[in-house]
XYZ file of C-alpha atoms in Angstrom:
67
model
C 107.222 94.458 67.788
C 107.321 90.683 68.151
C 107.309 88.899 71.493
C 111.007 88.000 71.133
C 111.846 91.678 70.678
C 110.042 92.330 73.938
C 111.962 89.588 75.655
C 109.080 87.093 75.535
C 110.962 83.908 74.727
C 109.367 81.656 77.262
C 106.256 80.660 75.355
C 108.002 80.021 72.004
C 110.743 78.077 73.804
C 108.223 75.856 75.619
C 106.222 75.324 72.450
C 109.334 74.298 70.518
C 110.323 71.843 73.267
C 106.868 70.280 73.032
C 107.217 70.022 69.229
C 110.466 68.167 69.786
C 108.663 65.632 71.951
C 109.387 66.982 75.457
C 106.686 66.677 78.069
C 106.688 69.850 80.168
C 105.536 69.329 83.750
C 106.148 72.899 84.810
C 108.115 76.062 84.171
C 110.472 77.848 86.583
C 111.172 81.528 86.048
C 114.176 82.867 87.969
C 113.106 86.500 87.901
C 109.734 88.001 86.887
C 109.978 91.701 86.212
C 107.211 94.277 86.294
C 103.478 94.464 86.801
C 102.522 93.311 83.297
C 100.799 90.021 82.963
C 102.821 86.970 82.067
C 102.838 86.138 78.368
C 100.796 83.039 79.173
C 99.249 81.715 82.284
C 97.222 78.859 83.773
C 94.197 79.492 81.561
C 96.191 79.391 78.333
C 98.594 76.635 79.330
C 97.176 74.569 82.186
C 99.816 71.882 81.698
C 102.634 74.326 82.279
C 102.413 75.413 85.958
C 104.666 78.473 86.411
C 106.824 78.996 89.515
C 108.698 82.237 90.061
C 111.755 82.396 92.318
C 111.731 86.196 92.672
C 109.496 89.009 91.514
C 111.082 92.439 91.009
C 110.156 95.938 89.955
C 112.448 98.682 88.756
C 111.645 101.923 90.632
C 113.636 105.065 89.927
C 116.397 102.971 88.445
C 116.686 100.642 91.416
C 115.628 97.021 91.775
C 112.955 96.332 94.369
C 112.002 92.756 95.365
C 108.204 92.288 95.409
C 106.661 89.800 97.815
C-alpha cells in the first residue's frame, strides 16, 4: 500500500511544492488523527515545522478530541 492509499499526501505535496520553487516555512494540519507517528517530523524535515489545530482519536465509532 502506498502512502497516498493510506491518506499520506502531506509529504509528497510539500515535496512537489518545493520542486516547483516554493519555500515552505511551515505546515499547518487542521486535524491529526490517531496515535500513529506523523509521516515525517522535525528530524526528517527540520525546515517544515508542523502545527496541528486539533488532534483526534476515533473510539468506539466516536470522535474524541485529544489535548
